[in-house]
Amino acid sequence: MEIICSPGVMAAWADKVRREGRTICLVPTMGFFHAGHLALMRRAGEVADEVVVSLFVNPMQFGVGEDLARYPRAFERDTELAGATGVAVLFAPTPEDVYPEGFRTTVSVSGLTETLCGLSRPGHFDGVTTVVAKLFHMVKPHLAVFGAKDFQQLAVIRKMVADLNWDVNIIGHPIVREKDGLAMSSRNTYLSAAEREKALCLSRSLQLARERVAAGEKDAARLRGEIRQYITSNGDVDVDYVAIVDAETLASCDEISDGSLLALAVKIGRTRLIDNTLLAGA
Ligand code: AMP
């Protein structure tokens, strides 16, 4: 596996691969790889000739007071894991390379970004779309894989690509979970043993919701109330949102139908966790 840090070298590599008629799939990440990241990389290997994984802890998508400085990093270990997964290039630019002095441009998708995570993380999705747009120009992929754990990010990226007529095929990958149901996340490393136990209320509440819907529940407000109650009964947790939305438009649903998605953001101690599930029509 090649490690490339310079955007110019990355673009030259991509030009050469494209000239040779081979396809590139990009997996954008912030590193500290877990089995979820590795599953995305394997999926990328199934759909393209060459896999590029970007590793960039993007300052632009962190708000003031968020965890940019303490975000977990393990470059050596990440290199070994990506290499063992058949990745061709690990692209790890510096913040100065991505945002040189005088950088002034923001890519912003309106409508989908002001709700849900966008409410408590203003500016977050502008940071995501801006860096993904830049990565697409540097890596020149034919395809890119994103995880459904960050369902709002996936919807926003799909919208950006459609709105800008971008010739990149966006592939969503299902959520990868620990054996006990906790959605894998680099941020799980922040959790103490007691918090880790409490965090199971997220995936368990999704299971409860799927059971209710299978038993005929269609009223979104009633189900949201029940799920919020279930989560808060775990004691010291802080619910950011419990929402039932259309998976594509992110519009709030009154009635649960095909394509309805239940999404949660919950703070366990200082750690904000997200999770989601399709409720029907999966
Ligand atoms: P991150 O490094 O957290 O920015 O994540 C990089 C990519 O991996 C994003 O597309 C995430 O949605 C995806 N991802 C992170 N955790 C998971 C997971 N548990 N299952 C599936 N995809 C994931």
Tab-separated table of C-alpha atoms and ligand atoms in Angstrom:
chain	number	residue	atom	x	y	z
A	1	MET	CA	0.000	0.000	0.000
A	2	GLU	CA	1.244	3.451	-0.921
A	3	ILE	CA	0.980	6.311	1.568
A	4	ILE	CA	0.460	9.660	-0.143
A	5	CYS	CA	0.297	12.979	1.708
A	6	SER	CA	0.538	15.532	-1.087
A	7	PRO	CA	-2.708	16.403	-2.965
A	8	GLY	CA	-0.657	16.940	-6.157
A	9	VAL	CA	0.891	13.461	-5.969
A	10	MET	CA	-2.556	12.015	-5.210
A	11	ALA	CA	-4.113	13.686	-8.270
A	12	ALA	CA	-1.235	12.517	-10.506
A	13	TRP	CA	-1.710	8.939	-9.242
A	14	ALA	CA	-5.458	9.186	-9.998
A	15	ASP	CA	-4.821	10.574	-13.508
A	16	LYS	CA	-2.496	7.673	-14.273
A	17	VAL	CA	-4.967	5.043	-13.008
A	18	ARG	CA	-7.762	6.640	-15.038
A	19	ARG	CA	-5.586	6.761	-18.172
A	20	GLU	CA	-4.982	3.035	-17.771
A	21	GLY	CA	-8.746	2.511	-17.782
A	22	ARG	CA	-8.986	1.362	-14.182
A	23	THR	CA	-11.635	2.522	-11.691
A	24	ILE	CA	-11.088	4.159	-8.301
A	25	CYS	CA	-13.294	3.909	-5.217
A	26	LEU	CA	-12.715	6.368	-2.362
A	27	VAL	CA	-13.503	5.693	1.302
A	28	PRO	CA	-13.271	8.989	3.230
A	29	THR	CA	-12.427	8.538	6.937
A	30	MET	CA	-11.039	10.305	9.975
A	31	GLY	CA	-8.969	7.247	10.944
A	32	PHE	CA	-8.769	5.195	14.163
A	33	PHE	CA	-10.095	2.288	12.144
A	34	HIS	CA	-12.580	-0.253	13.455
A	35	ALA	CA	-14.396	-3.108	11.728
A	36	GLY	CA	-16.936	-0.635	10.281
A	37	HIS	CA	-14.226	1.230	8.377
A	38	LEU	CA	-12.690	-2.051	7.210
A	39	ALA	CA	-16.069	-3.280	5.917
A	40	LEU	CA	-16.369	-0.087	3.830
A	41	MET	CA	-12.869	-0.677	2.438
A	42	ARG	CA	-13.725	-4.279	1.498
A	43	ARG	CA	-16.925	-3.111	-0.188
A	44	ALA	CA	-14.891	-0.540	-2.125
A	45	GLY	CA	-12.605	-3.352	-3.301
A	46	GLU	CA	-15.594	-5.235	-4.676
A	47	VAL	CA	-16.815	-2.336	-6.811
A	48	ALA	CA	-13.593	-0.836	-8.212
A	49	ASP	CA	-10.100	-1.794	-9.375
A	50	GLU	CA	-8.297	0.486	-6.905
A	51	VAL	CA	-9.287	1.562	-3.393
A	52	VAL	CA	-8.136	4.878	-1.936
A	53	VAL	CA	-8.793	5.529	1.752
A	54	SER	CA	-8.453	9.119	2.886
A	55	LEU	CA	-7.455	9.699	6.482
A	56	PHE	CA	-8.039	13.282	7.494
A	57	VAL	CA	-9.361	14.599	10.802
A	58	ASN	CA	-11.159	17.527	9.221
A	59	PRO	CA	-10.987	20.619	11.456
A	60	MET	CA	-13.763	22.308	9.436
A	61	GLN	CA	-16.416	19.810	10.569
A	62	PHE	CA	-15.723	20.244	14.302
A	63	GLY	CA	-17.488	23.011	16.238
A	64	VAL	CA	-16.046	25.134	19.020
A	65	GLY	CA	-15.785	23.014	22.170
A	66	GLU	CA	-16.046	19.732	20.236
A	67	ASP	CA	-13.436	16.957	20.374
A	68	LEU	CA	-11.029	17.947	17.544
A	69	ALA	CA	-7.980	18.068	19.823
A	70	ARG	CA	-8.682	14.776	21.572
A	71	TYR	CA	-10.064	12.882	18.546
A	72	PRO	CA	-8.355	9.444	18.703
A	73	ARG	CA	-5.442	8.884	16.314
A	74	ALA	CA	-3.383	5.751	15.571
A	75	PHE	CA	-1.620	6.256	12.248
A	76	GLU	CA	0.723	3.219	12.371
A	77	ARG	CA	-2.066	0.841	13.314
A	78	ASP	CA	-4.417	2.347	10.689
A	79	THR	CA	-1.720	1.878	8.043
A	80	GLU	CA	-1.390	-1.813	8.894
A	81	LEU	CA	-5.154	-2.391	8.941
A	82	ALA	CA	-5.794	-0.630	5.635
A	83	GLY	CA	-2.820	-2.378	4.001
A	84	ALA	CA	-4.113	-5.776	5.129
A	85	THR	CA	-7.526	-4.957	3.616
A	86	GLY	CA	-6.144	-4.533	0.106
A	87	VAL	CA	-6.208	-0.735	-0.058
A	88	ALA	CA	-3.982	0.690	-2.832
A	89	VAL	CA	-3.418	4.164	-1.357
A	90	LEU	CA	-3.813	5.690	2.081
A	91	PHE	CA	-4.180	9.399	1.400
A	92	ALA	CA	-3.317	11.441	4.484
A	93	PRO	CA	-3.003	15.153	3.693
A	94	THR	CA	-2.183	17.760	6.353
A	95	PRO	CA	-4.701	20.472	7.347
A	96	GLU	CA	-2.373	23.023	5.695
A	97	ASP	CA	-2.515	21.077	2.423
A	98	VAL	CA	-6.304	20.887	2.501
A	99	TYR	CA	-6.937	24.433	3.745
A	100	PRO	CA	-3.983	26.569	2.644
A	101	GLU	CA	-3.653	30.129	3.874
A	102	GLY	CA	-6.379	32.253	2.283
A	103	PHE	CA	-8.826	29.395	1.651
A	104	ARG	CA	-12.293	30.982	1.346
A	105	THR	CA	-14.744	28.538	-0.279
A	106	THR	CA	-17.539	26.573	1.408
A	107	VAL	CA	-19.742	23.922	-0.202
A	108	SER	CA	-23.125	23.992	1.497
A	109	VAL	CA	-26.264	21.880	0.963
A	110	SER	CA	-29.289	23.719	2.300
A	111	GLY	CA	-32.440	22.100	3.646
A	112	LEU	CA	-31.005	18.735	4.671
A	113	THR	CA	-28.351	20.191	6.963
A	114	GLU	CA	-30.280	22.415	9.360
A	115	THR	CA	-32.155	19.577	11.103
A	116	LEU	CA	-31.158	16.628	13.317
A	117	CYS	CA	-27.358	16.691	13.872
A	118	GLY	CA	-27.178	20.077	12.127
A	119	LEU	CA	-29.218	21.668	14.939
A	120	SER	CA	-26.742	20.868	17.685
A	121	ARG	CA	-23.693	20.978	15.381
A	122	PRO	CA	-24.118	24.174	13.307
A	123	GLY	CA	-21.653	24.307	10.422
A	124	HIS	CA	-20.771	20.620	10.754
A	125	PHE	CA	-22.214	19.545	7.409
A	126	ASP	CA	-20.660	22.492	5.564
A	127	GLY	CA	-17.338	21.150	6.836
A	128	VAL	CA	-18.226	17.669	5.608
A	129	THR	CA	-19.413	18.692	2.133
A	130	THR	CA	-16.495	21.056	1.637
A	131	VAL	CA	-13.875	18.443	2.510
A	132	VAL	CA	-15.626	15.690	0.539
A	133	ALA	CA	-15.826	17.972	-2.500
A	134	LYS	CA	-12.100	18.661	-2.176
A	135	LEU	CA	-11.296	14.957	-1.697
A	136	PHE	CA	-13.328	14.117	-4.810
A	137	HIS	CA	-11.201	16.578	-6.803
A	138	MET	CA	-7.927	15.282	-5.382
A	139	VAL	CA	-8.677	11.537	-5.629
A	140	LYS	CA	-10.923	11.661	-8.745
A	141	PRO	CA	-12.905	8.548	-7.757
A	142	HIS	CA	-15.534	6.839	-9.906
A	143	LEU	CA	-17.270	5.667	-6.728
A	144	ALA	CA	-17.224	6.472	-3.002
A	145	VAL	CA	-18.474	4.474	-0.015
A	146	PHE	CA	-20.105	6.083	3.037
A	147	GLY	CA	-21.568	4.386	6.129
A	148	ALA	CA	-25.276	4.456	6.937
A	149	LYS	CA	-24.407	5.107	10.586
A	150	ASP	CA	-23.996	8.734	9.554
A	151	PHE	CA	-27.299	8.598	7.654
A	152	GLN	CA	-27.668	12.392	7.455
A	153	GLN	CA	-24.149	12.729	6.060
A	154	LEU	CA	-24.985	10.069	3.455
A	155	ALA	CA	-28.196	11.910	2.441
A	156	VAL	CA	-26.338	15.245	2.259
A	157	ILE	CA	-23.509	13.803	0.127
A	158	ARG	CA	-26.000	12.152	-2.245
A	159	LYS	CA	-27.765	15.515	-2.616
A	160	MET	CA	-24.491	17.385	-3.215
A	161	VAL	CA	-23.467	14.905	-5.918
A	162	ALA	CA	-26.873	15.045	-7.618
A	163	ASP	CA	-27.159	18.842	-7.421
A	164	LEU	CA	-23.640	19.406	-8.786
A	165	ASN	CA	-23.953	16.744	-11.547
A	166	TRP	CA	-20.935	15.010	-10.078
A	167	ASP	CA	-19.975	11.798	-11.817
A	168	VAL	CA	-19.278	9.860	-8.614
A	169	ASN	CA	-21.430	6.875	-7.693
A	170	ILE	CA	-22.254	7.043	-3.965
A	171	ILE	CA	-22.580	3.686	-2.207
A	172	GLY	CA	-24.168	3.410	1.244
A	173	HIS	CA	-22.911	0.654	3.545
A	174	PRO	CA	-25.054	-0.793	6.365
A	175	ILE	CA	-24.128	-0.076	9.993
A	176	VAL	CA	-21.517	-2.429	11.439
A	177	ARG	CA	-22.141	-3.291	15.101
A	178	GLU	CA	-20.355	-4.846	18.049
A	179	LYS	CA	-21.670	-8.282	19.074
A	180	ASP	CA	-23.919	-6.701	21.710
A	181	GLY	CA	-25.451	-4.253	19.205
A	182	LEU	CA	-23.479	-1.043	19.865
A	183	ALA	CA	-22.802	0.718	16.552
A	184	MET	CA	-19.041	0.831	15.990
A	185	SER	CA	-17.535	4.303	16.259
A	186	SER	CA	-14.076	5.741	16.806
A	187	ARG	CA	-15.693	7.771	19.604
A	188	ASN	CA	-16.677	4.605	21.537
A	189	THR	CA	-13.124	4.706	22.853
A	190	TYR	CA	-14.120	7.708	25.017
A	191	LEU	CA	-16.653	5.598	26.964
A	192	SER	CA	-15.876	4.268	30.453
A	193	ALA	CA	-16.997	0.684	31.183
A	194	ALA	CA	-20.163	1.980	32.865
A	195	GLU	CA	-20.898	4.373	29.989
A	196	ARG	CA	-20.257	1.600	27.455
A	197	GLU	CA	-22.974	-0.446	29.200
A	198	LYS	CA	-25.358	2.522	29.208
A	199	ALA	CA	-24.687	3.149	25.512
A	200	LEU	CA	-26.471	-0.111	24.688
A	201	CYS	CA	-29.754	1.729	25.257
A	202	LEU	CA	-29.390	3.200	21.741
A	203	SER	CA	-29.331	-0.054	19.770
A	204	ARG	CA	-31.811	-1.684	22.171
A	205	SER	CA	-34.279	1.142	21.668
A	206	LEU	CA	-33.991	0.678	17.887
A	207	GLN	CA	-34.796	-3.003	18.347
A	208	LEU	CA	-37.798	-2.088	20.506
A	209	ALA	CA	-39.007	0.334	17.823
A	210	ARG	CA	-38.718	-2.300	15.076
A	211	GLU	CA	-40.769	-4.687	17.235
A	212	ARG	CA	-43.467	-2.046	17.802
A	213	VAL	CA	-43.682	-1.319	14.069
A	214	ALA	CA	-43.792	-5.040	13.231
A	215	ALA	CA	-46.710	-5.293	15.683
A	216	GLY	CA	-48.594	-2.562	13.787
A	217	GLU	CA	-47.514	0.773	15.325
A	218	LYS	CA	-47.856	3.556	12.744
A	219	ASP	CA	-48.028	6.669	14.926
A	220	ALA	CA	-44.619	8.363	14.789
A	221	ALA	CA	-45.244	10.748	17.725
A	222	ARG	CA	-46.300	7.907	20.033
A	223	LEU	CA	-43.303	5.765	19.045
A	224	ARG	CA	-40.882	8.695	19.460
A	225	GLY	CA	-42.290	9.272	22.968
A	226	GLU	CA	-41.899	5.635	23.900
A	227	ILE	CA	-38.313	5.487	22.615
A	228	ARG	CA	-37.338	8.692	24.429
A	229	GLN	CA	-38.837	7.291	27.627
A	230	TYR	CA	-36.942	4.009	27.166
A	231	ILE	CA	-33.629	5.822	26.677
A	232	THR	CA	-34.033	8.261	29.564
A	233	SER	CA	-35.030	5.409	31.914
A	234	ASN	CA	-31.324	4.467	31.700
A	235	GLY	CA	-30.557	7.336	34.051
A	236	ASP	CA	-27.817	9.798	33.375
A	237	VAL	CA	-28.157	10.211	29.583
A	238	ASP	CA	-28.922	13.344	27.612
A	239	VAL	CA	-31.153	12.902	24.546
A	240	ASP	CA	-30.245	15.309	21.746
A	241	TYR	CA	-32.958	14.000	19.424
A	242	VAL	CA	-35.233	11.061	18.724
A	243	ALA	CA	-36.588	11.568	15.217
A	244	ILE	CA	-38.604	9.618	12.677
A	245	VAL	CA	-37.877	10.920	9.195
A	246	ASP	CA	-37.995	9.957	5.547
A	247	ALA	CA	-34.591	8.366	4.885
A	248	GLU	CA	-34.044	10.342	1.676
A	249	THR	CA	-35.562	13.782	2.289
A	250	LEU	CA	-35.064	13.753	6.110
A	251	ALA	CA	-38.561	15.275	6.401
A	252	SER	CA	-40.258	14.420	9.694
A	253	CYS	CA	-42.920	11.678	9.427
A	254	ASP	CA	-46.300	11.697	11.191
A	255	GLU	CA	-47.114	8.197	10.035
A	256	ILE	CA	-44.588	5.387	9.788
A	257	SER	CA	-44.349	3.950	6.276
A	258	ASP	CA	-41.820	2.424	3.871
A	259	GLY	CA	-38.609	4.417	4.016
A	260	SER	CA	-39.245	5.791	7.535
A	261	LEU	CA	-36.049	5.932	9.541
A	262	LEU	CA	-35.696	6.257	13.306
A	263	ALA	CA	-32.613	8.293	14.205
A	264	LEU	CA	-31.093	9.000	17.616
A	265	ALA	CA	-28.415	11.246	19.017
A	266	VAL	CA	-27.705	10.726	22.712
A	267	LYS	CA	-24.988	12.019	24.997
A	268	ILE	CA	-23.590	9.437	27.380
A	269	GLY	CA	-21.396	11.405	29.760
A	270	ARG	CA	-19.381	13.722	27.475
A	271	THR	CA	-19.682	11.437	24.441
A	272	ARG	CA	-22.317	12.107	21.797
A	273	LEU	CA	-23.403	8.915	20.026
A	274	ILE	CA	-25.687	8.459	17.023
A	275	ASP	CA	-27.540	5.429	15.689
A	276	ASN	CA	-30.462	4.714	13.370
A	277	THR	CA	-32.601	2.053	11.775
A	278	LEU	CA	-35.083	1.792	8.959
A	279	LEU	CA	-38.441	1.015	10.559
A	280	ALA	CA	-40.280	-0.363	7.539
A	281	GLY	CA	-39.606	-1.173	3.942
A	282	ALA	CA	-36.057	-2.319	4.759
B	1	AMP	P1	-15.382	8.415	10.371
B	1	AMP	O1	-13.958	7.971	10.379
B	1	AMP	O2	-16.075	8.238	11.684
B	1	AMP	O3	-15.562	9.791	9.776
B	1	AMP	O4	-16.148	7.435	9.400
B	1	AMP	C1	-15.706	7.202	8.095
B	1	AMP	C2	-16.778	6.461	7.334
B	1	AMP	O5	-17.051	5.230	8.007
B	1	AMP	C3	-18.108	7.227	7.268
B	1	AMP	O6	-18.698	7.022	5.988
B	1	AMP	C4	-18.924	6.571	8.344
B	1	AMP	O7	-20.320	6.639	8.106
B	1	AMP	C5	-18.430	5.145	8.247
B	1	AMP	N1	-18.688	4.419	9.503
B	1	AMP	C6	-18.267	4.757	10.745
B	1	AMP	N2	-18.724	3.863	11.647
B	1	AMP	C7	-19.449	2.950	10.956
B	1	AMP	C8	-20.193	1.792	11.318
B	1	AMP	N3	-20.288	1.374	12.575
B	1	AMP	N4	-20.813	1.098	10.341
B	1	AMP	C9	-20.737	1.516	9.049
B	1	AMP	N5	-20.062	2.592	8.635
B	1	AMP	C10	-19.421	3.305	9.581
